[in-house]
mmCIF file of C-alpha atoms in Angstrom:
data_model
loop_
_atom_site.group_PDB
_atom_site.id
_atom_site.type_symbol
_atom_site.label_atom_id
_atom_site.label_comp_id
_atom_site.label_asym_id
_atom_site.label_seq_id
_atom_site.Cartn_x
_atom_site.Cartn_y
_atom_site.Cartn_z
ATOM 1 C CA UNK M 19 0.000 0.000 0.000
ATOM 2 C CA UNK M 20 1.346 3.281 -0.533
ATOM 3 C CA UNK M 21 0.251 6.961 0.102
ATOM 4 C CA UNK M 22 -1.096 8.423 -3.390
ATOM 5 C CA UNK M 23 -2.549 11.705 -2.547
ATOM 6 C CA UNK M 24 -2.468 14.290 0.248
ATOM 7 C CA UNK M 25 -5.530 16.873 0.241
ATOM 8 C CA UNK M 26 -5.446 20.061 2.244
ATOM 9 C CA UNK M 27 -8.411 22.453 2.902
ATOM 10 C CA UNK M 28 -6.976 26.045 3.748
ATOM 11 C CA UNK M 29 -10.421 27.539 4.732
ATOM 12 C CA UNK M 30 -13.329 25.103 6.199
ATOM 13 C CA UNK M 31 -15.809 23.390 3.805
ATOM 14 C CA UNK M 32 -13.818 25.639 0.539
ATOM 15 C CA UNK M 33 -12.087 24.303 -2.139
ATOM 16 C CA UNK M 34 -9.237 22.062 -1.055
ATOM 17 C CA UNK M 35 -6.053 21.321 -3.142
ATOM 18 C CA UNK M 36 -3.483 18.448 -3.982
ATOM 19 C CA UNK M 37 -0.214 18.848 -2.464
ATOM 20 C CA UNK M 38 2.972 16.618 -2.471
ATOM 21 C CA UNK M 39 3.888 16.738 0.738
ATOM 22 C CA UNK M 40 2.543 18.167 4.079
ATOM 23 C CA UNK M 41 3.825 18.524 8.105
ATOM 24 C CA UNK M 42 1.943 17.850 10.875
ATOM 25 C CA UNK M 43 1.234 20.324 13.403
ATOM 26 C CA UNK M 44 -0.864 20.064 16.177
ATOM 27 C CA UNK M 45 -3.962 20.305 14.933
ATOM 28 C CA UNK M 46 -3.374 17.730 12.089
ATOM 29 C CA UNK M 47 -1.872 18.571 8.565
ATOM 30 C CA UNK M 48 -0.087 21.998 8.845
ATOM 31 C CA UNK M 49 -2.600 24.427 7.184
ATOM 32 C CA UNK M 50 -5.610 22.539 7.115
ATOM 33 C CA UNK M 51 -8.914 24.289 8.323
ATOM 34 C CA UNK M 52 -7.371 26.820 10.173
ATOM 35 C CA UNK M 53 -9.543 29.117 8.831
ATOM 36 C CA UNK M 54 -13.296 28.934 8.707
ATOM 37 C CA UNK M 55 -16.457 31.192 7.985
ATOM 38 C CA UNK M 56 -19.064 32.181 10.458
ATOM 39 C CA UNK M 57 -21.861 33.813 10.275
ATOM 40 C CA UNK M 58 -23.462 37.301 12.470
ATOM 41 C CA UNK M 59 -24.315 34.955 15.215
ATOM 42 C CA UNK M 60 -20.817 33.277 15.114
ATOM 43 C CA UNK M 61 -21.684 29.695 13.751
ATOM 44 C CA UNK M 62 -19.540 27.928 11.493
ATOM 45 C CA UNK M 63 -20.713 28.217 7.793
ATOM 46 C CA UNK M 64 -20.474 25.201 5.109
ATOM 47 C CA UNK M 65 -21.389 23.735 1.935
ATOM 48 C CA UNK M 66 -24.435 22.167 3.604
ATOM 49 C CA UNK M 67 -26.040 25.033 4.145
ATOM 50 C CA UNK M 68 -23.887 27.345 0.964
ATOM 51 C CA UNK M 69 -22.865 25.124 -2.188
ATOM 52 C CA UNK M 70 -20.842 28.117 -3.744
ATOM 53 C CA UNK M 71 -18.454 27.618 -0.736
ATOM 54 C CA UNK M 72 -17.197 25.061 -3.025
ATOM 55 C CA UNK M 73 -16.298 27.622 -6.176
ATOM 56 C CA UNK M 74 -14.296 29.407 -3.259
ATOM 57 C CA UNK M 75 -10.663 29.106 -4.392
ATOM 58 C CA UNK M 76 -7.894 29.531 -1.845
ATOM 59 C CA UNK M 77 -4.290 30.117 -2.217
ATOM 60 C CA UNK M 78 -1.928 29.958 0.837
ATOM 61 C CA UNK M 79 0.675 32.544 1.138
ATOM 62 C CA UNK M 80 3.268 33.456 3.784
ATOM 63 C CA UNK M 81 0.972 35.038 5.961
ATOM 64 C CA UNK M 82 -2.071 34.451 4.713
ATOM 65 C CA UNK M 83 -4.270 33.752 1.898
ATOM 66 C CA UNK M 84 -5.293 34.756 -1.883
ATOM 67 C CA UNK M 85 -9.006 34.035 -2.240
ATOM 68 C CA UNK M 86 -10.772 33.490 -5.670
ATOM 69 C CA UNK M 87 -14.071 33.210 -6.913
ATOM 70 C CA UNK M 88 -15.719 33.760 -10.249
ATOM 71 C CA UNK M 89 -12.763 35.573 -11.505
ATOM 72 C CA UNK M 90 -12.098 37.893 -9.029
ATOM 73 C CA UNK M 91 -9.350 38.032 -6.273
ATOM 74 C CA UNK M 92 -8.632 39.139 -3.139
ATOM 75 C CA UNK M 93 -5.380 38.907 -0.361
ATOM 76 C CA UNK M 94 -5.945 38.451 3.342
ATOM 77 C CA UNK M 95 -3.206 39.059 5.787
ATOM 78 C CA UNK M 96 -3.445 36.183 8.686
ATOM 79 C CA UNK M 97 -5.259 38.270 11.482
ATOM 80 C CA UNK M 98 -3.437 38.722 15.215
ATOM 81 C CA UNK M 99 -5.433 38.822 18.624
ATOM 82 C CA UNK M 100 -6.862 42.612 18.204
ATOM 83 C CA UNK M 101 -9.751 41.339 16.131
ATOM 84 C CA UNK M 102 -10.684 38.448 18.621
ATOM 85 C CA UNK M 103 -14.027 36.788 17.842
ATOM 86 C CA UNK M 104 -16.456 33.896 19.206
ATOM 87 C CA UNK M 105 -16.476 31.057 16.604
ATOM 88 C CA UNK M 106 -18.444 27.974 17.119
ATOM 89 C CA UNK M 107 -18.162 25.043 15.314
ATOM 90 C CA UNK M 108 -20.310 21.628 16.269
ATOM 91 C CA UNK M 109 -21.014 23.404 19.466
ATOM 92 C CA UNK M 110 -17.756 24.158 20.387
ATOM 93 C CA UNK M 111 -17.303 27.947 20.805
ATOM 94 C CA UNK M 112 -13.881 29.078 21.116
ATOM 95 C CA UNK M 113 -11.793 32.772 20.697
ATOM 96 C CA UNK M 114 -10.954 33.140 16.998
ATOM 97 C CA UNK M 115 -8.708 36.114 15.149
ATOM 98 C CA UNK M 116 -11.165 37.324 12.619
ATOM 99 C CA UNK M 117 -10.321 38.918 9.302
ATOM 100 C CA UNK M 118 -9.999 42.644 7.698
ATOM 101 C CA UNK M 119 -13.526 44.555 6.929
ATOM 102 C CA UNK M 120 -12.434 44.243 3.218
ATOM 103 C CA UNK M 121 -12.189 40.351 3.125
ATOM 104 C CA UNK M 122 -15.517 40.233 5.133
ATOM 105 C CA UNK M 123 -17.044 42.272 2.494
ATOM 106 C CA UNK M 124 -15.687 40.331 -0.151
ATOM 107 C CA UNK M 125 -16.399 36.982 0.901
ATOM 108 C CA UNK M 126 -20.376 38.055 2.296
ATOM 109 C CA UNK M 127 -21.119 39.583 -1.453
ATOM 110 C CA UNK M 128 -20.276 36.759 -3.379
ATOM 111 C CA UNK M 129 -21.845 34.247 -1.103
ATOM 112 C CA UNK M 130 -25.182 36.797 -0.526
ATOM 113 C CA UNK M 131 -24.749 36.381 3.317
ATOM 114 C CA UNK M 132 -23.171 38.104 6.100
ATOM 115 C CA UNK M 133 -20.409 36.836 6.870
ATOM 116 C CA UNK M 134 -16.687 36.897 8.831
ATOM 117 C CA UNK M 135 -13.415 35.330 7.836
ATOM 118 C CA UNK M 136 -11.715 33.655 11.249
ATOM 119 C CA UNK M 137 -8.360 32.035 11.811
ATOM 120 C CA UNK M 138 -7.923 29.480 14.440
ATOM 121 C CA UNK M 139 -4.988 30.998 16.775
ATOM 122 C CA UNK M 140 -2.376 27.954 17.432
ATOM 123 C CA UNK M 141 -2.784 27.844 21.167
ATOM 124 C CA UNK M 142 -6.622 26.733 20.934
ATOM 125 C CA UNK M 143 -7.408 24.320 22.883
ATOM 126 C CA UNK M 144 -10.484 22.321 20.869
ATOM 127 C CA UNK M 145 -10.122 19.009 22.168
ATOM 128 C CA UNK M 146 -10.677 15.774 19.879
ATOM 129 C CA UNK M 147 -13.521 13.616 21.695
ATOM 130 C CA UNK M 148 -11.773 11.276 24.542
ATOM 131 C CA UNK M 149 -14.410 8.886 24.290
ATOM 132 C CA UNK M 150 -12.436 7.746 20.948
ATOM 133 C CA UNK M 151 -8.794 8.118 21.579
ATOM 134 C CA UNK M 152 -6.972 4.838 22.393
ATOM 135 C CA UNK M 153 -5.371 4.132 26.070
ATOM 136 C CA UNK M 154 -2.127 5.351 25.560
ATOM 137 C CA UNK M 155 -2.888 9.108 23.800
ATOM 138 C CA UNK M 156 -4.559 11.237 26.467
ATOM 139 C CA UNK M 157 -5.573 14.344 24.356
ATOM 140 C CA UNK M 158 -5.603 15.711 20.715
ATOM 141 C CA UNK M 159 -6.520 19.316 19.518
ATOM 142 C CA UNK M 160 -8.005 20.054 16.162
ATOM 143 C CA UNK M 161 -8.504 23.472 14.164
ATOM 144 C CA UNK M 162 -11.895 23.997 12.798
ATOM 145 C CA UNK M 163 -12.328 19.957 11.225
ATOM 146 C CA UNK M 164 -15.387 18.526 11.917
ATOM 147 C CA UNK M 165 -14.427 16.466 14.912
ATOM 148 C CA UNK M 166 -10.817 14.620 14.006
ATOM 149 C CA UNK M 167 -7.948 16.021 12.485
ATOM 150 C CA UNK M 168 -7.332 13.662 9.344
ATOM 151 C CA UNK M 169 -9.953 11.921 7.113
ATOM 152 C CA UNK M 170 -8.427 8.786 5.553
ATOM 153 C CA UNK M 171 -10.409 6.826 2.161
ATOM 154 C CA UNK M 172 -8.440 4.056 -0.256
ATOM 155 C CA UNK M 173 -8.976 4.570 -3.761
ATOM 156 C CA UNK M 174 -10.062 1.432 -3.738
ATOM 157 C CA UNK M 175 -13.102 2.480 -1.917
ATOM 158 C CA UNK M 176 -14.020 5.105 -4.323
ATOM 159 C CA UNK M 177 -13.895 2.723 -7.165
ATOM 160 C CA UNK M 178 -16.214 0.434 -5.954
ATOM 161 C CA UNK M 179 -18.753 3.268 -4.902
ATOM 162 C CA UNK M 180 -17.981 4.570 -8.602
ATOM 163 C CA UNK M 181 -19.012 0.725 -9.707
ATOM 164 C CA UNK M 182 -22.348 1.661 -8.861
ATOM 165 C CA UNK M 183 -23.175 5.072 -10.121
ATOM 166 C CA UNK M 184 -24.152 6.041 -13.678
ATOM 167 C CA UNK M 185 -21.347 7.751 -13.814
ATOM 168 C CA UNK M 186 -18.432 8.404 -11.581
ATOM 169 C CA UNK M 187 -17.041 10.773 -9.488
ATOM 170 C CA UNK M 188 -13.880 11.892 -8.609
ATOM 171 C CA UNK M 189 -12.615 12.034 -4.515
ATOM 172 C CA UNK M 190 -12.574 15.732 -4.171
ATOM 173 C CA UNK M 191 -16.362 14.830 -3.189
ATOM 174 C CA UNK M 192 -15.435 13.029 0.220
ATOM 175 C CA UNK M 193 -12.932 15.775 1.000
ATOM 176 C CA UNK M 194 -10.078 13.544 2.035
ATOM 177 C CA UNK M 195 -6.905 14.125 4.013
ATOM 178 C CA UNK M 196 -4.858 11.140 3.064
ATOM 179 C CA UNK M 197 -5.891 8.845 -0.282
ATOM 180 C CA UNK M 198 -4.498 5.231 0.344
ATOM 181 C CA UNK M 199 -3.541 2.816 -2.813
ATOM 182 C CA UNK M 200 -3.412 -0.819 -2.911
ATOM 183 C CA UNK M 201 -5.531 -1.627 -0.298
ATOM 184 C CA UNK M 202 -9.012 -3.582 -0.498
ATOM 185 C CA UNK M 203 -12.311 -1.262 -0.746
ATOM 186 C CA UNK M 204 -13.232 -0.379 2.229
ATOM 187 C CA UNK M 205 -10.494 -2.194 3.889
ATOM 188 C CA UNK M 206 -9.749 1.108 5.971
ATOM 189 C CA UNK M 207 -13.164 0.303 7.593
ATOM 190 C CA UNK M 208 -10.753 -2.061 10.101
ATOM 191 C CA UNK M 209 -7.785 -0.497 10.370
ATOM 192 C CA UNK M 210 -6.343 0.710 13.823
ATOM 193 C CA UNK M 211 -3.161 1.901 13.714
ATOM 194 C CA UNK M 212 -0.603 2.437 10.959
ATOM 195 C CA UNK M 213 2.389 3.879 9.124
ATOM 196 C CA UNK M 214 2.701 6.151 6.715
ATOM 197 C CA UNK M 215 6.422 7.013 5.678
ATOM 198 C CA UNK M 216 7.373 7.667 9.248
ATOM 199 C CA UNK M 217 4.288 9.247 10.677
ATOM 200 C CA UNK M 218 2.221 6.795 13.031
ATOM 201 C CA UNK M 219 -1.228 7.344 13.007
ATOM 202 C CA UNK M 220 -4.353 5.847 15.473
ATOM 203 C CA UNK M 221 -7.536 5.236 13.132
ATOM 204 C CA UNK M 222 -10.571 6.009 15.490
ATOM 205 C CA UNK M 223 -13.601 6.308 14.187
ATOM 206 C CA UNK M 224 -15.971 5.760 10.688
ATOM 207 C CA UNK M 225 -16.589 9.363 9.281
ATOM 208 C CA UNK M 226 -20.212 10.156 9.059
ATOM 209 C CA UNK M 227 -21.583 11.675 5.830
ATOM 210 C CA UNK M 228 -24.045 14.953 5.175
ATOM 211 C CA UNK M 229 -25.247 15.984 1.945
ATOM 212 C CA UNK M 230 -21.505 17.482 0.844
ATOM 213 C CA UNK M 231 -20.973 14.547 -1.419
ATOM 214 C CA UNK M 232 -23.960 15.348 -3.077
ATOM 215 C CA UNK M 233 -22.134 18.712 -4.076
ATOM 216 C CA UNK M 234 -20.082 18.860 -7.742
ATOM 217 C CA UNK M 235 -16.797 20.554 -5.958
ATOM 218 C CA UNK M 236 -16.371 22.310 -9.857
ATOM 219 C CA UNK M 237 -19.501 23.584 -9.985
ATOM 220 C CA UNK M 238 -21.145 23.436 -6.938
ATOM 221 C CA UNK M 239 -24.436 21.595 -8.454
ATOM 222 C CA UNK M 240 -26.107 19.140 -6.237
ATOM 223 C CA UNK M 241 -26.498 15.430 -7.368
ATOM 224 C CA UNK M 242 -28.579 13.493 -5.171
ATOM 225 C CA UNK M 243 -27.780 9.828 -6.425
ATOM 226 C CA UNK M 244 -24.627 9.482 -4.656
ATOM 227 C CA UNK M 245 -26.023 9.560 -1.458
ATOM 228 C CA UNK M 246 -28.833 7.136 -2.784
ATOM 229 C CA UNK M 247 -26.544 5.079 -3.736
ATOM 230 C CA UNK M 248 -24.259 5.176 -0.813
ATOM 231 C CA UNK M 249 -27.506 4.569 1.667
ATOM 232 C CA UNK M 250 -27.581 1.363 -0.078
ATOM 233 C CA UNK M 251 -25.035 -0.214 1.464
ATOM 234 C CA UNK M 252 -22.842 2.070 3.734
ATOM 235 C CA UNK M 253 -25.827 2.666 6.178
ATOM 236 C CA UNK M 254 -25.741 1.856 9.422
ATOM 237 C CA UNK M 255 -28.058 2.381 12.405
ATOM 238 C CA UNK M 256 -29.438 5.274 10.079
ATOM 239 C CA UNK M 257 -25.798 6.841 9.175
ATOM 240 C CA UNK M 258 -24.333 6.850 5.919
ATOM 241 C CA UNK M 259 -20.153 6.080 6.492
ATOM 242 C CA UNK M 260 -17.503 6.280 4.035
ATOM 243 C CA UNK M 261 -14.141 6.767 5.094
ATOM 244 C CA UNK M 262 -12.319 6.786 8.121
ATOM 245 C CA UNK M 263 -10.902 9.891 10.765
ATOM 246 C CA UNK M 264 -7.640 9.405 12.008
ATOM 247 C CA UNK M 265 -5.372 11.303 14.968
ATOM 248 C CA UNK M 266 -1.441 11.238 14.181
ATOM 249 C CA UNK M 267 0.185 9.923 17.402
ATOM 250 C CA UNK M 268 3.816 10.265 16.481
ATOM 251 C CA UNK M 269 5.953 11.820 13.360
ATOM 252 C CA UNK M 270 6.136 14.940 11.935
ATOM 253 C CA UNK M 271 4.291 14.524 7.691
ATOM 254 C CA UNK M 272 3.530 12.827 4.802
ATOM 255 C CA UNK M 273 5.067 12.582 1.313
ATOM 256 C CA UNK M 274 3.111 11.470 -1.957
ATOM 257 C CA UNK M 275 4.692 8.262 -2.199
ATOM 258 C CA UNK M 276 4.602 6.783 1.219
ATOM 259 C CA UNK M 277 4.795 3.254 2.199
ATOM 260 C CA UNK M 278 1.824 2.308 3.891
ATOM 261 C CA UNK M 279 2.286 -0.472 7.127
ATOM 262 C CA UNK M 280 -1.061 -1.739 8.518
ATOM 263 C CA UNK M 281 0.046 -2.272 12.225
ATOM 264 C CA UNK M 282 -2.855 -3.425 13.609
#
């Protein structure tokens, strides 16, 4: 098995990008959802409630971010602790360093709501759910993810769901962190812990899926037979799964390339 693609997400529930290589921090990949959207009540905004989110291009830059959408650009300069904010995300409200007037404006045009742009300072302390870490790791911290700080699927996965479907779709729909080759679909569904390169990683728990998959990441149309089809035969107890959320538990990153060990 080897590593064959590495996905990073800049801003929260945007467009992500393929790199070749990515650190670890300690909130996960270095650089991934660090930044996030809320709206005038401070809740975290996503494609599941804004599509277009997905048209929302985003460039990293040395301190902070190029943002595109339907042709038109703006810079953002990573904000400092004089524009603190309330963000909540999954019920978790926690201080945030929100973004320059401008960017707001920007970004709450183009996607006809009022919104801010927040950046998750690095001493937050959002806590990964106990309940799922193993024994020997007492406490993770994750940026503004859903609830873990990596998202594993194998390709083989993907082309078995694609088996199904009229026609296929590529995995920028499951917003992955790490893409895994040579293993068996769905194989990842009982893995525990594993190597990648030299980075040791604890899998924890099945990822839970909403209506994003439904949603082309090109041109933010919805397509409702994906989920169909995945309720077919990833349901359980009422809960679609595909993929699996992972915590990194020692090593520092990630090359395209990897050697994959299953260790348990």
């Amino acid at each position: 098995m080897k590593l064959s693609e590495i996905y990073r997400y800049p801003i929260k529930s945007a467009r992500g990008h393929v790199v070749d290589s990515a650190m670890v921090d300690r909130f996960g990949l270095a650089g991934d959802r660090r930044w996030m959207l809320i709206d005038g009540e401070g809740q975290f905004y996503s494609q599941r409630s804004a599509p277009a989110m997905a048209l929302l291009d985003v460039t990293p830059l040395n301190n902070g971010l190029r943002l595109g959408y339907a042709g038109d650009s703006i810079e953002v300069s990573t904000p400092d602790n004089s524009h603190e904010v309330k963000a909540t995300v999954w019920g978790h409200t926690m201080p945030a360093f929100c973004a320059e007037d401008s960017a707001n404006s920007w970004l709450s045009e183009r996607l006809s709501k009022d919104l801010r742009l927040v950046f998750c300072p690095e001493g937050a302390e959002r806590k990964v759910d106990a309940a799922y870490l193993p024994d020997t790791i007492r406490e993770q911290h994750v940026a503004f993810s859903d609830g873990f700080p990596l998202l594993i699927v194998s390709q083989a996965s993907l082309d078995d769901l694609n088996s199904r479907l009229p026609e296929p779709v590529p995995m920028d729909r499951f917003r992955p962190n790490l893409v895994i080759e040579g293993a068996a679909a769905y194989a990842e569904d009982h893995w525990r812990s594993l190597r990648i390169g030299t980075t040791m990683l604890e899998v924890v728990k099945p990822c839970s899926r909403c209506a994003i998959p439904s949603i082309n990441q090109q041109t933010a149309e919805r397509d409702s037979v994906i989920n169909r089809v995945l309720a077919s035969y990833r349901r359980r107890d009422g809960v679609i799964y595909f993929g699996m959320n992972a915590i990194v538990s020692a090593g520092d990153g990630f090359n395209v390339g990897d050697a994959v060990t299953l260790l348990d």
